Short mmCIF file of C-alpha atoms and ligand atoms in Angstrom, two decimals:
data_model
loop_
_atom_site.label_atom_id
_atom_site.label_comp_id
_atom_site.label_asym_id
_atom_site.label_seq_id
_atom_site.Cartn_x
_atom_site.Cartn_y
_atom_site.Cartn_z
CA MET A 30 108.78 96.55 60.95
CA LYS A 31 105.76 95.22 60.41
CA ARG A 32 104.82 91.85 59.81
CA SER A 33 101.47 89.94 58.61
CA ILE A 34 100.97 86.17 58.07
CA ASN A 35 98.33 85.02 55.49
CA GLY A 36 97.32 82.22 54.46
CA GLY A 37 100.94 80.09 54.29
CA HIS A 38 102.35 83.43 52.85
CA ARG A 39 104.65 86.09 53.87
CA VAL A 40 104.84 89.89 53.81
CA VAL A 41 107.13 90.98 55.74
CA SER A 42 107.20 95.59 55.49
CA LEU A 43 110.72 97.63 55.54
CA MET A 44 110.21 100.81 56.67
CA GLY A 45 113.70 101.87 55.84
CA PHE A 46 116.85 100.35 55.67
CA GLN A 47 117.96 100.89 59.66
CA VAL A 48 115.68 98.25 59.49
CA LEU A 49 117.33 96.21 56.74
CA ALA A 50 120.18 95.52 58.72
CA VAL A 51 118.76 94.75 60.91
CA ILE A 52 117.03 92.41 60.31
CA TRP A 53 120.92 90.74 58.36
CA LEU A 54 121.56 91.14 61.78
CA LEU A 55 119.06 88.99 63.05
CA ILE A 56 119.13 86.57 61.22
CA GLN A 57 122.93 85.71 61.39
CA THR A 58 123.16 86.00 64.96
CA VAL A 59 120.52 83.17 65.20
CA PRO A 60 122.61 80.52 65.47
CA ALA A 61 121.50 78.01 61.84
CA SER A 62 119.55 75.02 64.57
CA ALA A 63 117.19 76.92 65.43
CA GLN A 64 116.37 79.57 61.61
CA GLN A 65 113.04 77.50 60.67
CA SER A 66 114.12 76.27 56.95
CA PRO A 67 111.94 79.10 54.57
CA PRO A 68 108.73 78.23 53.10
CA ASP A 69 109.34 77.74 49.04
CA ASN A 70 107.45 80.87 48.19
CA ASP A 71 107.33 84.85 50.29
CA ILE A 72 107.00 87.89 49.16
CA THR A 73 108.77 91.05 50.59
CA LYS A 74 108.05 94.54 50.90
CA LEU A 75 111.38 96.30 50.28
CA ALA A 76 109.43 100.01 50.10
CA GLU A 77 106.49 101.46 49.52
CA ASP A 78 104.71 99.54 46.63
CA VAL A 79 107.96 97.99 45.51
CA TYR A 80 107.94 93.81 47.12
CA LEU A 81 110.76 91.09 47.12
CA TYR A 82 109.11 87.64 45.06
CA ARG A 83 111.21 84.59 46.40
CA HIS A 84 110.82 81.48 45.06
CA HIS A 85 113.77 78.66 45.83
CA PHE A 86 116.90 80.12 45.40
CA HIS A 87 115.43 83.07 42.70
CA GLN A 88 114.26 86.10 43.63
CA THR A 89 112.48 89.07 41.33
CA LEU A 90 111.34 92.34 41.90
CA PHE A 91 107.92 93.65 41.90
CA ILE A 92 106.70 97.24 42.06
CA THR A 93 102.65 98.13 42.27
CA THR A 94 101.23 100.75 40.58
CA SER A 95 97.17 102.34 40.79
CA GLN A 96 98.32 101.36 36.71
CA GLY A 97 99.72 98.85 36.49
CA VAL A 98 102.05 96.05 37.42
CA ILE A 99 105.87 96.08 36.78
CA VAL A 100 107.63 93.02 37.14
CA THR A 101 110.96 91.53 36.51
CA ASP A 102 112.47 87.76 36.10
CA PRO A 103 109.42 85.74 35.99
CA ILE A 104 111.80 82.09 36.97
CA SER A 105 109.68 80.02 35.91
CA VAL A 106 105.76 78.70 34.58
CA GLU A 107 105.26 78.33 38.74
CA ALA A 108 106.96 80.65 40.30
CA ALA A 109 104.61 83.21 37.78
CA THR A 110 101.65 81.57 38.19
CA TRP A 111 102.02 81.16 42.83
CA LEU A 112 103.28 85.49 41.61
CA LYS A 113 100.15 85.90 39.63
CA ALA A 114 97.99 84.58 42.11
CA GLU A 115 99.74 85.98 45.40
CA MET A 116 99.83 89.67 43.40
CA LYS A 117 95.54 89.75 43.42
CA ARG A 118 95.93 90.13 47.64
CA LEU A 119 98.01 92.99 46.87
CA THR A 120 96.43 93.72 44.03
CA ASP A 121 93.42 94.56 41.74
CA GLN A 122 95.89 96.21 38.46
CA PRO A 123 97.39 93.53 35.69
CA VAL A 124 100.56 92.57 35.74
CA ARG A 125 101.95 95.83 32.70
CA TYR A 126 104.90 95.27 31.76
CA VAL A 127 107.88 91.94 32.97
CA ILE A 128 111.36 93.37 32.64
CA TYR A 129 113.99 90.36 31.93
CA SER A 130 117.58 90.65 33.65
CA HIS A 131 118.87 88.85 31.18
CA HIS A 132 118.78 86.19 28.97
CA HIS A 133 119.34 83.07 30.85
CA ASP A 134 116.66 80.10 31.58
CA ASP A 135 116.24 80.01 35.22
CA HIS A 136 115.55 83.52 35.57
CA ILE A 137 113.22 85.12 33.10
CA THR A 138 110.87 81.29 32.20
CA GLY A 139 107.50 81.63 32.56
CA GLY A 140 106.92 84.99 31.37
CA ARG A 141 103.71 83.19 29.07
CA VAL A 142 101.25 83.40 32.08
CA PHE A 143 101.93 86.89 31.71
CA ALA A 144 101.55 86.93 27.81
CA ASP A 145 97.96 88.29 28.12
CA GLN A 146 98.67 91.38 29.85
CA ALA A 147 101.91 92.48 30.00
CA ARG A 148 104.24 94.42 27.29
CA PHE A 149 108.10 91.78 27.60
CA ILE A 150 111.10 94.19 27.96
CA SER A 151 115.11 93.29 28.05
CA GLN A 152 118.37 94.87 26.48
CA ALA A 153 118.51 94.24 22.99
CA ALA A 154 121.19 91.19 22.68
CA ALA A 155 119.03 89.26 25.27
CA ARG A 156 116.42 89.28 22.36
CA ASP A 157 118.90 87.63 20.78
CA HIS A 158 119.40 84.85 22.39
CA ILE A 159 115.51 84.35 23.49
CA LEU A 160 114.52 84.55 19.53
CA ARG A 161 117.24 81.62 19.08
CA ALA A 162 116.55 79.41 22.37
CA ALA A 163 113.02 79.85 20.96
CA ASP A 164 110.84 78.78 23.98
CA ARG A 165 107.74 78.93 24.32
CA ASN A 166 107.51 79.77 27.73
CA THR A 167 109.12 82.63 27.59
CA PRO A 168 107.70 85.69 25.25
CA VAL A 169 110.40 87.07 22.90
CA PRO A 170 111.14 90.97 24.90
CA GLU A 171 109.05 93.39 21.94
CA ILE A 172 110.40 96.19 23.43
CA THR A 173 113.89 96.43 23.59
CA PHE A 174 116.71 99.14 23.83
CA THR A 175 121.16 99.71 24.05
CA ASP A 176 121.51 101.74 26.84
CA ARG A 177 118.92 103.19 29.14
CA MET A 178 114.98 103.84 29.27
CA ALA A 179 112.45 104.74 31.66
CA ILE A 180 109.07 103.00 32.51
CA ASP A 181 106.52 105.54 34.33
CA LEU A 182 103.53 103.98 34.89
CA GLY A 183 101.04 105.25 37.42
CA GLY A 184 103.31 107.63 39.03
CA LYS A 185 106.00 105.10 39.44
CA HIS A 186 109.22 105.61 37.65
CA VAL A 187 111.83 103.23 36.77
CA GLU A 188 114.76 103.22 34.93
CA LEU A 189 116.18 100.23 32.99
CA ILE A 190 120.34 100.82 32.18
CA TYR A 191 122.95 98.85 30.51
CA THR A 192 126.45 98.96 31.88
CA GLY A 193 127.94 96.72 29.59
CA LYS A 194 129.28 93.26 28.88
CA ASN A 195 129.32 91.48 32.74
CA HIS A 196 127.96 88.21 33.60
CA SER A 197 126.02 87.72 30.61
CA ASP A 198 126.39 90.47 27.32
CA ASN A 199 122.80 91.53 28.45
CA SER A 200 122.25 92.75 31.95
CA LEU A 201 120.56 95.06 32.74
CA VAL A 202 120.02 96.92 35.93
CA VAL A 203 116.45 98.21 37.35
CA LEU A 204 116.88 101.39 38.80
CA LEU A 205 113.64 103.02 41.42
CA PRO A 206 116.06 106.52 41.69
CA GLN A 207 112.72 107.32 44.77
CA GLU A 208 113.46 104.65 46.38
CA LYS A 209 117.25 104.78 46.07
CA LEU A 210 116.79 101.16 45.84
CA LEU A 211 118.65 98.60 42.40
CA PHE A 212 118.29 94.83 41.44
CA ALA A 213 120.30 93.57 39.38
CA VAL A 214 121.15 89.37 38.65
CA ASP A 215 123.69 87.71 38.30
CA PHE A 216 126.30 89.53 38.61
CA ILE A 217 126.80 91.38 41.83
CA PRO A 218 126.53 88.48 44.29
CA VAL A 219 126.52 89.74 47.58
CA GLU A 220 128.93 88.47 49.71
CA THR A 221 128.88 85.74 47.23
CA LEU A 222 131.49 84.39 44.95
CA ALA A 223 130.69 85.03 41.52
CA TYR A 224 128.98 81.59 39.84
CA ARG A 225 131.18 78.71 39.22
CA THR A 226 133.46 78.90 36.14
CA LEU A 227 132.05 81.74 35.34
CA PRO A 228 130.67 80.09 32.39
CA ASP A 229 129.02 83.48 29.61
CA ALA A 230 131.43 85.68 31.42
CA TYR A 231 133.27 88.76 30.35
CA PRO A 232 135.44 88.83 33.24
CA ASP A 233 136.97 92.37 32.48
CA GLU A 234 133.65 94.52 31.03
CA TRP A 235 132.11 92.81 34.06
CA ILE A 236 134.69 94.89 36.69
CA GLU A 237 134.36 97.96 34.23
CA SER A 238 130.31 97.47 34.17
CA LEU A 239 130.72 97.68 37.95
CA LYS A 240 132.75 100.64 37.95
CA ARG A 241 129.02 102.13 35.59
CA VAL A 242 127.64 100.68 38.30
CA GLU A 243 129.00 102.08 41.60
CA GLU A 244 127.96 105.80 39.42
CA LEU A 245 124.54 104.88 40.06
CA ASP A 246 122.31 106.81 42.46
CA PHE A 247 120.71 104.17 45.24
CA GLU A 248 121.53 102.94 48.95
CA ILE A 249 119.43 99.38 48.48
CA LEU A 250 121.22 96.42 46.89
CA VAL A 251 118.67 93.71 45.52
CA PRO A 252 119.90 90.36 43.80
CA GLY A 253 119.03 87.47 42.07
CA HIS A 254 119.63 85.13 44.84
CA GLY A 255 120.61 85.56 48.19
CA ARG A 256 120.36 88.65 50.52
CA VAL A 257 119.60 92.11 50.32
CA GLY A 258 121.98 94.63 50.24
CA LYS A 259 123.69 97.74 49.65
CA LYS A 260 125.64 99.54 47.69
CA ALA A 261 129.02 99.55 49.69
CA HIS A 262 128.35 95.28 48.13
CA VAL A 263 128.86 96.42 44.33
CA GLY A 264 132.92 98.00 45.34
CA GLN A 265 133.37 94.58 46.99
CA PHE A 266 132.05 92.78 45.06
CA ARG A 267 134.57 94.58 42.08
CA ALA A 268 137.74 93.93 44.13
CA TYR A 269 136.53 90.22 44.42
CA LEU A 270 136.81 90.36 40.70
CA GLU A 271 140.00 92.79 40.39
CA ASP A 272 142.37 90.20 43.02
CA LEU A 273 141.32 87.13 41.78
CA ARG A 274 142.20 88.66 37.86
CA ALA A 275 145.04 89.61 39.33
CA ALA A 276 145.94 86.51 41.55
CA VAL A 277 145.67 84.36 38.34
CA ARG A 278 146.95 86.10 36.00
CA GLU A 279 150.20 86.59 38.23
CA GLN A 280 150.05 82.61 37.94
CA VAL A 281 149.82 82.30 34.28
CA GLN A 282 152.48 84.98 33.67
CA HIS A 283 154.87 82.57 35.70
CA GLY A 284 154.16 79.20 33.67
CA ALA A 285 150.89 77.49 35.83
CA THR A 286 149.94 75.53 35.64
CA LEU A 287 144.97 75.18 36.01
CA GLU A 288 145.19 72.34 38.55
CA GLU A 289 148.74 74.61 39.81
CA ALA A 290 146.23 78.45 39.79
CA LYS A 291 143.94 75.63 41.51
CA ARG A 292 145.81 74.91 44.43
CA ASN A 293 148.00 78.08 45.17
CA ILE A 294 145.56 80.43 44.71
CA ARG A 295 143.86 81.46 48.30
CA LEU A 296 142.00 84.98 48.60
CA PRO A 297 141.67 84.91 52.16
CA GLN A 298 140.59 88.63 52.60
CA TYR A 299 137.07 86.78 51.31
CA GLN A 300 137.25 83.97 52.63
CA GLN A 301 133.97 84.79 55.54
CA TRP A 302 132.11 85.21 51.72
CA GLN A 303 129.00 82.52 51.54
CA ARG A 304 130.69 79.45 49.14
CA TYR A 305 134.30 81.03 49.23
CA ALA A 306 135.30 76.82 49.79
CA GLU A 307 133.98 75.35 46.97
CA TRP A 308 133.96 78.07 44.08
CA LEU A 309 137.35 80.20 44.47
CA PRO A 310 138.80 76.54 42.32
CA GLU A 311 135.70 77.12 40.21
CA ASN A 312 136.01 80.87 39.50
CA VAL A 313 139.77 80.53 39.38
CA GLU A 314 139.81 77.83 36.74
CA GLY A 315 137.46 80.39 34.25
CA MET A 316 139.21 83.36 35.04
CA TYR A 317 141.90 80.66 34.08
CA ARG A 318 140.49 80.33 30.94
CA TYR A 319 139.86 83.98 29.99
CA LEU A 320 143.11 85.65 30.72
CA SER A 321 145.50 81.86 28.58
CA GLN A 322 142.73 82.62 25.43
CA PRO A 323 144.93 84.48 22.42
CA ARG A 324 143.98 87.99 21.76
CA PRO A 325 142.97 90.00 19.15
ZN1 ZN B 20 122.55 84.96 34.92
#
């Protein structure tokens, strides 16, 4: 591991997945009181020419090539402005493509910062949401796809894949086959519960979309929030959603009210996960409302 500190920002080089695992272990064994609060922004090198940019609680991936840079979510005007300036330390190439992971504005605002040089890409359904939102900081994607597309730039091959509805109706995954790395935002949290009451989500389709992700060939899982994981975390999160659905369905079938279901359901096999105490009742609520809807 090579680690350099330059003018208040961090670039950490990771020479393979084992090193990542060692770092988690180190992070997890340091008592919370001994940890410094992280800087507002940092950049971590995940593989050759592949970087993770973290801005507060949000994360995005970017890939440098000899013919330009590929950036995923801009996050915000502030984040994109910082990243655009900081990238100049790593490459003299302009940003050629900005890929929106899905339409939620906490991830994709700020693309305007790259609009002088980049083309914007999303899954087809995201474009409709972005058009309706009409935010001047979020350029409308001019390139869209339904199931799958590839970008080849400066010797880098990047695949964009739509695995179905999940946390939104337009979440794509970014697969780097050479690096065996997958970037997925908001629908595969790593050992963390699903966000609150599952807003905007399609729980049954979500489980199916995770099965499609499990069929892809990769090792490193990079989420839009929280720590980097590995492929096994996809199956673990799918099992969580399946267990949540089964527990809520049982309550609904026995005529439990929402409040009773929230009180009754415990999933102790996940109690070590992030946000278990706060979000389990909210996850139950989201699933309860979903399962209680009349079906066609
Ligand atoms: Zn989202």
